[in-house]
Structures are given as structure tokens and as C-alpha cells.
mmCIF file of C-alpha atoms in Angstrom:
data_model
loop_
_atom_site.group_PDB
_atom_site.id
_atom_site.type_symbol
_atom_site.label_atom_id
_atom_site.label_comp_id
_atom_site.label_asym_id
_atom_site.label_seq_id
_atom_site.Cartn_x
_atom_site.Cartn_y
_atom_site.Cartn_z
ATOM 1 C CA MET O 237 144.745 235.166 61.076
ATOM 2 C CA ALA O 238 141.998 232.902 62.461
ATOM 3 C CA LYS O 239 139.063 234.716 64.010
ATOM 4 C CA GLN O 240 139.119 234.506 67.809
ATOM 5 C CA ARG O 241 136.055 232.763 69.203
ATOM 6 C CA ASP O 242 134.182 234.061 72.230
ATOM 7 C CA GLY O 243 134.395 231.378 74.914
ATOM 8 C CA VAL O 244 131.336 232.697 76.769
ATOM 9 C CA LEU O 245 129.125 232.568 73.688
ATOM 10 C CA ASP O 246 130.402 229.104 72.808
ATOM 11 C CA ALA O 247 129.612 228.054 76.382
ATOM 12 C CA MET O 248 126.115 229.493 75.978
ATOM 13 C CA ARG O 249 125.635 227.322 72.923
ATOM 14 C CA GLY O 250 126.976 224.383 74.903
ATOM 15 C CA ILE O 251 124.539 224.965 77.753
ATOM 16 C CA GLY O 252 121.725 225.338 75.247
ATOM 17 C CA ILE O 253 122.521 222.102 73.447
ATOM 18 C CA VAL O 254 122.814 220.211 76.741
ATOM 19 C CA LEU O 255 119.390 221.536 77.735
ATOM 20 C CA MET O 256 117.961 220.450 74.380
ATOM 21 C CA VAL O 257 119.199 216.877 74.801
ATOM 22 C CA VAL O 258 118.097 216.782 78.450
ATOM 23 C CA GLY O 259 114.677 218.017 77.343
ATOM 24 C CA HIS O 260 114.360 215.074 74.965
ATOM 25 C CA SER O 261 115.736 212.509 77.427
ATOM 26 C CA GLY O 262 112.684 212.067 79.628
ATOM 27 C CA PHE O 263 113.954 214.382 82.356
ATOM 28 C CA ALA O 264 111.272 215.317 84.886
ATOM 29 C CA GLY O 265 112.011 219.049 84.606
ATOM 30 C CA THR O 266 111.479 219.228 80.866
ATOM 31 C CA ALA O 267 108.640 221.772 81.104
ATOM 32 C CA TYR O 268 110.982 224.228 82.849
ATOM 33 C CA ILE O 269 113.689 223.763 80.213
ATOM 34 C CA TYR O 270 111.172 224.277 77.426
ATOM 35 C CA LEU O 271 110.386 227.750 78.730
ATOM 36 C CA PHE O 272 113.539 229.104 77.100
ATOM 37 C CA HIS O 273 116.003 226.574 75.705
ATOM 38 C CA MET O 274 115.159 226.859 71.985
ATOM 39 C CA ALA O 275 114.428 230.585 72.196
ATOM 40 C CA LEU O 276 118.033 230.871 73.381
ATOM 41 C CA PHE O 277 119.317 229.589 70.029
ATOM 42 C CA PHE O 278 117.186 232.028 68.044
ATOM 43 C CA MET O 279 118.516 234.855 70.195
ATOM 44 C CA LEU O 280 122.112 233.679 69.817
ATOM 45 C CA SER O 281 121.684 233.607 66.050
ATOM 46 C CA GLY O 282 120.375 237.165 66.138
ATOM 47 C CA TYR O 283 123.300 238.173 68.337
ATOM 48 C CA PHE O 284 125.690 236.980 65.631
ATOM 49 C CA PHE O 285 123.720 238.504 62.739
ATOM 50 C CA ARG O 286 125.905 240.366 60.268
ATOM 51 C CA LEU O 287 124.902 241.603 56.830
ATOM 52 C CA GLY O 288 127.412 243.035 54.393
ATOM 53 C CA GLU O 289 126.695 246.116 52.353
ATOM 54 C CA GLY O 290 124.563 246.088 49.218
ATOM 55 C CA LEU O 291 123.192 243.256 47.159
ATOM 56 C CA SER O 292 126.489 241.369 47.284
ATOM 57 C CA GLY O 293 126.279 241.302 51.080
ATOM 58 C CA LEU O 294 122.755 239.883 50.911
ATOM 59 C CA ARG O 295 123.800 237.250 48.365
ATOM 60 C CA HIS O 296 126.765 236.230 50.514
ATOM 61 C CA PHE O 297 124.579 235.975 53.621
ATOM 62 C CA CYS O 298 121.940 233.853 51.870
ATOM 63 C CA GLY O 299 124.627 231.645 50.351
ATOM 64 C CA ARG O 300 126.133 230.992 53.761
ATOM 65 C CA ARG O 301 122.740 230.083 55.207
ATOM 66 C CA LEU O 302 122.133 227.670 52.336
ATOM 67 C CA VAL O 303 125.373 225.882 53.210
ATOM 68 C CA THR O 304 125.104 225.988 57.005
ATOM 69 C CA LEU O 305 121.351 225.453 57.485
ATOM 70 C CA TRP O 306 119.459 224.338 54.364
ATOM 71 C CA LEU O 307 122.064 221.790 53.264
ATOM 72 C CA PRO O 308 122.339 220.026 56.665
ATOM 73 C CA PHE O 309 118.526 219.855 56.882
ATOM 74 C CA VAL O 310 118.217 218.247 53.450
ATOM 75 C CA ALA O 311 121.288 216.024 53.790
ATOM 76 C CA ALA O 312 120.403 214.662 57.233
ATOM 77 C CA ASN O 313 116.786 213.873 56.348
ATOM 78 C CA THR O 314 117.890 212.301 53.070
ATOM 79 C CA VAL O 315 120.485 210.094 54.796
ATOM 80 C CA PHE O 316 117.905 209.005 57.352
ATOM 81 C CA THR O 317 115.550 208.169 54.474
ATOM 82 C CA VAL O 318 118.242 206.225 52.597
ATOM 83 C CA CYS O 319 118.944 204.268 55.801
ATOM 84 C CA ASN O 320 115.236 203.683 56.475
ATOM 85 C CA ASN O 321 115.206 200.012 55.425
ATOM 86 C CA LEU O 322 118.445 199.297 57.314
ATOM 87 C CA PHE O 323 116.957 200.924 60.396
ATOM 88 C CA LEU O 324 113.906 198.659 60.028
ATOM 89 C CA LYS O 325 116.137 195.578 60.029
ATOM 90 C CA LEU O 326 117.941 196.843 63.125
ATOM 91 C CA ASN O 327 114.623 197.712 64.864
ATOM 92 C CA ILE O 328 115.684 201.352 65.137
ATOM 93 C CA LEU O 329 112.443 201.878 63.224
ATOM 94 C CA THR O 330 109.625 199.328 63.135
ATOM 95 C CA THR O 331 106.686 198.094 61.107
ATOM 96 C CA ASP O 332 105.228 196.474 64.238
ATOM 97 C CA GLY O 333 101.859 198.032 65.036
ATOM 98 C CA ARG O 334 102.303 197.374 68.751
ATOM 99 C CA ILE O 335 104.615 200.398 68.888
ATOM 100 C CA LEU O 336 101.489 202.556 68.623
ATOM 101 C CA ASP O 337 100.597 201.537 72.183
ATOM 102 C CA LEU O 338 103.408 203.860 73.279
ATOM 103 C CA PRO O 339 102.319 207.522 72.995
ATOM 104 C CA GLY O 340 104.021 209.568 70.308
ATOM 105 C CA ASN O 341 105.262 206.626 68.266
ATOM 106 C CA GLN O 342 104.618 205.579 64.685
ATOM 107 C CA VAL O 343 104.831 202.631 62.331
ATOM 108 C CA THR O 344 107.387 203.031 59.554
ATOM 109 C CA ASP O 345 107.065 201.399 56.135
ATOM 110 C CA PRO O 346 109.960 200.333 53.891
ATOM 111 C CA VAL O 347 110.992 202.831 51.214
ATOM 112 C CA THR O 348 111.814 202.429 47.527
ATOM 113 C CA LEU O 349 114.228 204.452 45.404
ATOM 114 C CA LYS O 350 111.236 206.429 44.134
ATOM 115 C CA ASP O 351 110.273 207.196 47.741
ATOM 116 C CA ILE O 352 113.773 208.428 48.522
ATOM 117 C CA VAL O 353 113.853 210.753 45.524
ATOM 118 C CA GLY O 354 110.338 212.041 46.161
ATOM 119 C CA ARG O 355 110.922 212.686 49.839
ATOM 120 C CA THR O 356 114.233 214.417 49.158
ATOM 121 C CA VAL O 357 112.368 216.856 46.926
ATOM 122 C CA HIS O 358 110.041 217.529 49.853
ATOM 123 C CA TRP O 359 112.980 218.042 52.227
ATOM 124 C CA CYS O 360 114.389 220.628 49.790
ATOM 125 C CA VAL O 361 111.322 222.843 50.319
ATOM 126 C CA PHE O 362 111.002 222.093 54.046
ATOM 127 C CA ASP O 363 107.916 219.956 53.523
ATOM 128 C CA GLY O 364 107.993 217.524 56.444
ATOM 129 C CA GLY O 365 110.916 215.580 57.847
ATOM 130 C CA THR O 366 111.979 212.228 59.277
ATOM 131 C CA GLN O 367 111.345 210.972 62.786
ATOM 132 C CA LEU O 368 115.041 210.640 63.646
ATOM 133 C CA GLY O 369 115.615 214.111 62.225
ATOM 134 C CA GLY O 370 112.787 215.565 64.279
ATOM 135 C CA ALA O 371 114.982 218.175 65.984
ATOM 136 C CA LEU O 372 115.777 219.702 62.591
ATOM 137 C CA TRP O 373 112.563 221.755 62.781
ATOM 138 C CA PHE O 374 114.795 224.333 64.466
ATOM 139 C CA VAL O 375 117.208 224.403 61.515
ATOM 140 C CA GLN O 376 114.296 224.977 59.146
ATOM 141 C CA ALA O 377 112.899 227.789 61.308
ATOM 142 C CA LEU O 378 116.287 229.455 61.725
ATOM 143 C CA PHE O 379 116.882 229.373 57.965
ATOM 144 C CA GLN O 380 113.494 230.965 57.295
ATOM 145 C CA ILE O 381 113.928 233.591 60.006
ATOM 146 C CA SER O 382 117.486 234.580 59.128
ATOM 147 C CA ILE O 383 116.745 234.880 55.397
ATOM 148 C CA VAL O 384 113.642 237.001 55.982
ATOM 149 C CA TYR O 385 115.465 239.145 58.546
ATOM 150 C CA ALA O 386 118.311 239.745 56.102
ATOM 151 C CA VAL O 387 115.937 240.652 53.253
ATOM 152 C CA VAL O 388 114.025 243.049 55.523
ATOM 153 C CA GLU O 389 117.295 244.569 56.730
ATOM 154 C CA PHE O 390 118.444 245.055 53.136
ATOM 155 C CA ALA O 391 115.141 246.705 52.216
ATOM 156 C CA LEU O 392 115.157 248.944 55.295
ATOM 157 C CA ARG O 393 118.691 250.124 54.594
ATOM 158 C CA LYS O 394 117.571 251.130 51.124
ATOM 159 C CA ALA O 395 114.377 252.796 52.341
ATOM 160 C CA LEU O 396 115.990 254.643 55.255
ATOM 161 C CA ALA O 397 118.992 255.796 53.230
ATOM 162 C CA GLY O 398 121.643 254.691 55.686
ATOM 163 C CA ARG O 399 119.811 255.561 58.914
ATOM 164 C CA ASP O 400 119.581 253.110 61.800
ATOM 165 C CA THR O 401 117.212 250.214 61.090
ATOM 166 C CA LEU O 402 116.868 248.926 64.670
ATOM 167 C CA LEU O 403 113.524 250.567 65.465
ATOM 168 C CA ALA O 404 112.034 249.630 62.099
ATOM 169 C CA GLN O 405 113.144 246.035 62.556
ATOM 170 C CA GLY O 406 111.556 246.124 66.012
ATOM 171 C CA PHE O 407 108.247 247.142 64.459
ATOM 172 C CA VAL O 408 108.471 244.287 61.937
ATOM 173 C CA ALA O 409 109.360 241.867 64.740
ATOM 174 C CA GLY O 410 106.364 243.040 66.781
ATOM 175 C CA VAL O 411 103.939 242.613 63.888
ATOM 176 C CA LEU O 412 105.273 239.123 63.130
ATOM 177 C CA LEU O 413 105.108 238.159 66.813
ATOM 178 C CA ILE O 414 101.411 239.031 66.932
ATOM 179 C CA LEU O 415 100.869 237.054 63.718
ATOM 180 C CA GLY O 416 102.858 234.143 65.175
ATOM 181 C CA TRP O 417 100.746 234.216 68.317
ATOM 182 C CA GLN O 418 97.562 234.168 66.238
ATOM 183 C CA CYS O 419 98.970 231.171 64.362
ATOM 184 C CA SER O 420 99.657 229.548 67.735
ATOM 185 C CA ARG O 421 96.057 230.096 68.846
ATOM 186 C CA THR O 422 94.576 228.713 65.617
ATOM 187 C CA GLY O 423 97.085 225.902 65.098
ATOM 188 C CA TRP O 424 98.154 227.162 61.644
ATOM 189 C CA ASN O 425 101.785 226.319 60.912
ATOM 190 C CA VAL O 426 102.101 225.502 57.206
ATOM 191 C CA TRP O 427 105.775 224.976 56.267
ATOM 192 C CA GLY O 428 106.649 226.060 59.784
ATOM 193 C CA LEU O 429 105.798 229.673 58.982
ATOM 194 C CA GLY O 430 103.977 230.122 62.279
ATOM 195 C CA ILE O 431 107.174 229.179 64.117
ATOM 196 C CA ALA O 432 109.176 231.534 61.909
ATOM 197 C CA ALA O 433 106.809 234.439 62.632
ATOM 198 C CA SER O 434 107.130 233.879 66.383
ATOM 199 C CA GLY O 435 110.871 233.265 66.258
ATOM 200 C CA TYR O 436 111.604 236.440 64.277
ATOM 201 C CA SER O 437 111.057 238.481 67.444
ATOM 202 C CA LEU O 438 113.519 236.282 69.357
ATOM 203 C CA PHE O 439 116.103 236.715 66.616
ATOM 204 C CA TYR O 440 115.542 240.472 66.895
ATOM 205 C CA LEU O 441 116.025 240.312 70.676
ATOM 206 C CA GLY O 442 119.453 238.802 70.046
ATOM 207 C CA VAL O 443 120.328 241.663 67.698
ATOM 208 C CA LEU O 444 119.104 244.118 70.337
ATOM 209 C CA VAL O 445 121.131 242.505 73.137
ATOM 210 C CA ARG O 446 124.315 242.827 71.107
ATOM 211 C CA ARG O 447 123.562 246.470 70.314
ATOM 212 C CA VAL O 448 122.865 247.335 73.968
ATOM 213 C CA GLY O 449 125.915 245.467 75.242
ATOM 214 C CA GLN O 450 126.608 244.049 78.676
ATOM 215 C CA PRO O 451 128.640 245.664 81.473
ATOM 216 C CA ALA O 452 131.379 243.858 83.356
ATOM 217 C CA ARG O 453 130.104 242.190 86.525
ATOM 218 C CA THR O 454 131.595 240.456 89.534
ATOM 219 C CA PRO O 455 130.968 236.717 89.965
ATOM 220 C CA ALA O 456 128.723 237.449 92.953
ATOM 221 C CA VAL O 457 126.507 239.732 90.841
ATOM 222 C CA ARG O 458 126.373 237.125 88.090
ATOM 223 C CA VAL O 459 125.225 234.491 90.572
ATOM 224 C CA GLY O 460 122.530 236.863 91.827
ATOM 225 C CA LEU O 461 121.280 237.605 88.314
ATOM 226 C CA ALA O 462 121.242 233.899 87.412
ATOM 227 C CA VAL O 463 119.248 233.061 90.550
ATOM 228 C CA ALA O 464 116.806 235.911 89.889
ATOM 229 C CA ALA O 465 116.272 234.759 86.285
ATOM 230 C CA ALA O 466 115.766 231.161 87.435
ATOM 231 C CA LEU O 467 113.137 232.334 89.911
ATOM 232 C CA VAL O 468 111.317 234.336 87.232
ATOM 233 C CA LEU O 469 111.151 231.194 85.088
ATOM 234 C CA ALA O 470 109.886 229.194 88.082
ATOM 235 C CA LEU O 471 107.145 231.760 88.620
ATOM 236 C CA LEU O 472 106.143 231.541 84.963
ATOM 237 C CA LEU O 473 105.971 227.746 84.904
ATOM 238 C CA PRO O 474 102.510 227.363 86.536
ATOM 239 C CA PHE O 475 101.044 229.556 83.793
ATOM 240 C CA GLY O 476 102.232 227.343 80.931
ATOM 241 C CA SER O 477 105.279 226.360 78.958
ATOM 242 C CA VAL O 478 106.716 226.967 75.503
ATOM 243 C CA GLY O 479 106.721 224.418 72.696
ATOM 244 C CA LEU O 480 108.302 226.255 69.790
ATOM 245 C CA ALA O 481 108.493 223.067 67.717
ATOM 246 C CA ALA O 482 104.699 223.324 67.431
ATOM 247 C CA ASN O 483 104.559 227.123 67.875
ATOM 248 C CA GLN O 484 102.721 226.790 71.175
ATOM 249 C CA TYR O 485 102.968 229.307 74.039
ATOM 250 C CA PRO O 486 100.434 231.019 76.352
ATOM 251 C CA SER O 487 100.863 234.567 75.011
ATOM 252 C CA TRP O 488 103.327 236.767 73.144
ATOM 253 C CA LEU O 489 104.309 238.522 76.388
ATOM 254 C CA PHE O 490 104.884 235.187 78.127
ATOM 255 C CA LEU O 491 107.193 234.138 75.295
ATOM 256 C CA LEU O 492 109.238 237.351 75.458
ATOM 257 C CA VAL O 493 109.588 237.351 79.243
ATOM 258 C CA ALA O 494 110.513 233.663 79.417
ATOM 259 C CA SER O 495 113.031 234.063 76.582
ATOM 260 C CA ALA O 496 114.651 237.124 78.170
ATOM 261 C CA ALA O 497 114.882 235.405 81.568
ATOM 262 C CA GLY O 498 116.351 232.313 79.923
ATOM 263 C CA TRP O 499 118.976 234.416 78.149
ATOM 264 C CA ILE O 500 120.028 236.077 81.414
ATOM 265 C CA LEU O 501 120.193 232.731 83.211
ATOM 266 C CA VAL O 502 122.321 231.056 80.544
ATOM 267 C CA TYR O 503 124.473 234.139 79.846
ATOM 268 C CA GLU O 504 125.464 234.526 83.491
ATOM 269 C CA CYS O 505 125.964 230.776 83.963
ATOM 270 C CA ALA O 506 128.210 230.705 80.874
ATOM 271 C CA HIS O 507 130.338 233.499 82.305
ATOM 272 C CA LEU O 508 130.629 231.624 85.592
ATOM 273 C CA ALA O 509 131.489 228.396 83.761
ATOM 274 C CA THR O 510 134.440 230.037 82.017
ATOM 275 C CA LEU O 511 135.934 230.740 85.457
ATOM 276 C CA LEU O 512 136.412 226.954 85.665
ATOM 277 C CA PRO O 513 138.487 226.234 82.519
ATOM 278 C CA PRO O 514 137.691 222.485 82.250
ATOM 279 C CA LEU O 515 133.953 223.166 82.440
ATOM 280 C CA GLY O 516 134.109 226.170 80.141
ATOM 281 C CA LYS O 517 136.120 224.257 77.535
ATOM 282 C CA THR O 518 133.770 221.271 77.676
ATOM 283 C CA LEU O 519 130.727 223.473 77.158
ATOM 284 C CA ALA O 520 132.489 225.359 74.355
ATOM 285 C CA ALA O 521 133.325 222.066 72.608
ATOM 286 C CA LEU O 522 129.668 221.049 72.819
ATOM 287 C CA GLY O 523 128.663 224.490 71.558
ATOM 288 C CA ARG O 524 130.835 224.074 68.476
ATOM 289 C CA ALA O 525 129.183 220.700 67.774
ATOM 290 C CA THR O 526 125.608 221.986 67.911
ATOM 291 C CA MET O 527 124.599 220.814 64.431
ATOM 292 C CA PRO O 528 125.911 217.224 64.779
ATOM 293 C CA ILE O 529 124.171 216.924 68.147
ATOM 294 C CA VAL O 530 120.890 218.253 66.738
ATOM 295 C CA ILE O 531 121.096 215.727 63.887
ATOM 296 C CA LEU O 532 122.374 212.655 65.719
ATOM 297 C CA HIS O 533 121.159 212.699 69.318
ATOM 298 C CA PHE O 534 117.862 210.869 68.652
ATOM 299 C CA LEU O 535 119.763 208.123 66.841
ATOM 300 C CA SER O 536 122.331 208.026 69.652
ATOM 301 C CA PHE O 537 119.546 207.463 72.188
ATOM 302 C CA LYS O 538 118.979 204.052 70.595
ATOM 303 C CA LEU O 539 122.198 202.761 72.142
ATOM 304 C CA VAL O 540 120.826 203.375 75.639
ATOM 305 C CA SER O 541 117.501 201.775 74.733
ATOM 306 C CA TRP O 542 119.311 198.750 73.261
ATOM 307 C CA VAL O 543 121.422 198.279 76.399
ATOM 308 C CA GLY O 544 118.274 198.609 78.501
ATOM 309 C CA LEU O 545 116.498 195.969 76.425
ATOM 310 C CA GLN O 546 119.441 193.587 76.845
ATOM 311 C CA LEU O 547 119.250 194.068 80.594
ATOM 312 C CA THR O 548 115.464 193.756 80.881
ATOM 313 C CA GLY O 549 114.784 191.219 78.147
ATOM 314 C CA GLY O 550 112.219 193.378 76.354
ATOM 315 C CA GLU O 551 111.012 192.628 72.825
ATOM 316 C CA SER O 552 113.206 193.905 70.008
ATOM 317 C CA TYR O 553 110.572 196.120 68.339
ATOM 318 C CA LEU O 554 110.628 198.340 71.442
ATOM 319 C CA LEU O 555 113.993 199.693 70.330
ATOM 320 C CA ALA O 556 112.012 201.872 67.913
ATOM 321 C CA ALA O 557 110.309 203.716 70.817
ATOM 322 C CA PHE O 558 110.782 207.439 70.216
ATOM 323 C CA PRO O 559 112.492 209.417 71.506
ATOM 324 C CA THR O 560 113.293 207.195 74.491
ATOM 325 C CA LEU O 561 112.046 203.855 75.796
ATOM 326 C CA PHE O 562 112.997 203.904 79.468
ATOM 327 C CA THR O 563 111.913 206.581 81.925
ATOM 328 C CA GLY O 564 112.339 207.221 85.623
ATOM 329 C CA GLY O 565 115.452 206.875 87.717
ATOM 330 C CA ALA O 566 118.704 207.825 86.038
ATOM 331 C CA TRP O 567 117.695 206.781 82.527
ATOM 332 C CA TRP O 568 117.449 210.419 81.466
ATOM 333 C CA LEU O 569 121.064 210.917 82.525
ATOM 334 C CA ALA O 570 122.233 207.942 80.446
ATOM 335 C CA TYR O 571 120.304 209.213 77.422
ATOM 336 C CA THR O 572 121.781 212.697 77.874
ATOM 337 C CA VAL O 573 125.388 211.522 78.187
ATOM 338 C CA VAL O 574 125.155 209.281 75.133
ATOM 339 C CA GLY O 575 123.124 211.849 73.172
ATOM 340 C CA LEU O 576 125.930 214.356 73.647
ATOM 341 C CA ALA O 577 129.000 212.127 73.567
ATOM 342 C CA LEU O 578 128.351 210.079 70.409
ATOM 343 C CA PRO O 579 127.611 213.071 68.126
ATOM 344 C CA LEU O 580 130.602 214.909 69.596
ATOM 345 C CA LEU O 581 132.851 211.941 68.808
ATOM 346 C CA ALA O 582 131.384 211.635 65.315
ATOM 347 C CA TYR O 583 132.068 215.338 64.722
ATOM 348 C CA GLN O 584 135.774 215.207 65.566
ATOM 349 C CA PRO O 585 137.072 213.640 62.298
ATOM 350 C CA TYR O 586 135.122 216.232 60.278
ATOM 351 C CA ARG O 587 136.418 219.075 62.447
ATOM 352 C CA ALA O 588 140.012 217.825 62.213
ATOM 353 C CA ALA O 589 139.767 217.505 58.412
ATOM 354 C CA LYS O 590 138.265 220.988 58.113
ATOM 355 C CA GLN O 591 141.026 222.515 60.229
ATOM 356 C CA ALA O 592 143.672 220.709 58.164
ATOM 357 C CA ILE O 593 142.197 222.062 54.926
ATOM 358 C CA LEU O 594 141.998 225.587 56.309
ATOM 359 C CA LYS O 595 145.571 225.388 57.599
ATOM 360 C CA LYS O 596 146.787 224.127 54.233
ATOM 361 C CA GLY O 597 145.018 226.975 52.454
ATOM 362 C CA ARG O 598 146.646 229.709 54.563
ATOM 363 C CA PRO O 599 149.760 231.401 53.216
ATOM 364 C CA SER O 600 152.938 230.420 55.013
#
């Protein structure tokens, strides 16, 4: 029998992925979104953490993470590298130095077969990444965090002889959070390990939330909690924001409070969304397509930039502007819609094929 999915948790993923794309679209409220949107995914991953018994359970867990996290990271960056020269011809990337006049942009050189092989080796050990695959930093961090968490959990189970590991894991999470904060203050983030140290505590918070559980609430109470959490985040905003991609945040306490408030906000909103089946199902569908959206939304943005250039008559090299070219007005909305819709459409054939294979493999 197929495992029943939790519509609320899928909707939470959907809300999170919408916020991620909106945050990259040039939306004016990006700083507010950044307070919690990526921390949400680390917490969700912790919420779903399961480790089987013994060494076989650890091997199975690590094997699954290799397939679901490491492989997409390597494959996506490799495909983007293979397509590098094609993207240059299409102006999705550019060798034109004028692109440097736009903040945050870069000149891209053509690649050879040797370059592709060499860079793929680097992708395999999480050494760098491609511009169009820039959002994959999260996949790298989640792989590192989940593997380390599983190894620590395995070791703690052995050391504590079957006793509860939650408090011990909390101590480890606290130590790593302080180390992550020190890395944030000094700017040290080799191989993304500073991000992983900070994110470990968020993963642990997700484990803790599942253990504590959540009581049933009326819609009115859920609205009140969502509003309260949104206000907490608004009060935090003047004191700084969170940029987990660079492991930047004002303090370890700020990170924890913002992440917890963000979880409450999204959790209650997801519950409310499921009361409206069309909305809940749409968010759940987006939540199930998280990886394709992470991989493809920057590339999808190029369609909006191309249409804008056709309308405004701008020079073709400007298509390479990253992540977006046009700002102000409703451009962010166009980027968001396309950044969600195109990856979701691209994901459907894969999802249909996967379901067909699984259905064929089940006994009649």
C-alpha cells in the first residue's frame, strides 16, 4: 500500500518553495522572507528524519541521501556545465564584459570537454557550483547536515545504550550553532561547512517539533498564531535579516527566534490553506516539486527577461542578467509565476513515469 502523504506538510513545502522563488524574483519584501524561508526547509527535513536500527539503518539512510540530494546536485551542475556553450550562444550566459555593470553578475567563458570533466569532479565534492544552479547550495548543506546528524544519532544510540538521544543531540546542535555563528562572524565557510554548522540546529528543531507534537486548533486560533508569528518577524526585521546561503545572521538567538516564528507562520497558514482544497492541492503539488523548482527556476526566469527585452528593445547580452533583469512594478510576479510553473510542468513527465514504474512493480 502506498504511504499516505500529509497534505499540511506538503503545503508547507509548497509555501516554502513559493517564498524561495519570490525571494529571488526582485520582490520588495525579500528581506522579510529571508528571515525564515530557508530555515523552514532545514526544519522540515529534521521533522521527517528517520534512522533505522543499527549499521544497516545508517547505510540505508546515507544511500537515500546520496540519491535524493548528492546526485541531483552533481547532475544539475554538470548539465548546466555541459550546456554552457549553448547558453552562451543563446545569451542566457554571456562573455560580454558590460554585464559587470549590473551588480552581482559575471562574465562566463566557453568550456572544453576537459573543463566539463574537471568541474564535474569538483561538483562531486561540493567544491563550487554553477551560476544557474546557485540555489543548490541548500541541497549541499542539507546533505552535509543530514549525514552528520545521522552519524551522530547512530553514535549516540551506541553510547547511550538505547536511551533517548534527544537531549544529547540538542547539546551537539548547540555547540555547532555557536561554531556556525563564529564562522558567520569571521566569514569562514569552506565547503559550506559554516552553513552546515548553523543549519544543524535548525534540523534539530524540526526533530524536536515532531517529538513535541501539535494540538488540534480551531481556524480562528490558527489565524491568531499566524498573525502573532508574522508580527514577531516584523519586529525582528529592523535588527537584521538572515542569509543562510552565505551563513550570515545577526546572532545565534536571532536565527533561532526567526526560524521558530517562521515555522509557526507557515505551519498555521498551511493548515488554513488545506481548508480550501484547490489552494491546498496547488501548494501540495508545488511542495512535491521542490527539487525541480530549486534546480530550474533561475533558468526559467530567462523567459521573462527575454519577453521583457523584446518589449523594450534592450541589447541581447542583457538576457544573461542574474537572477533577474527587470525590477519594479509587477515584474517580480511574472518571474515568480514562470519560475514556479515551468519547473512544475517539466517535472510532470518524470513524476508520471515514476508512478507508472511503481504501479507496475506492485503485486496485483
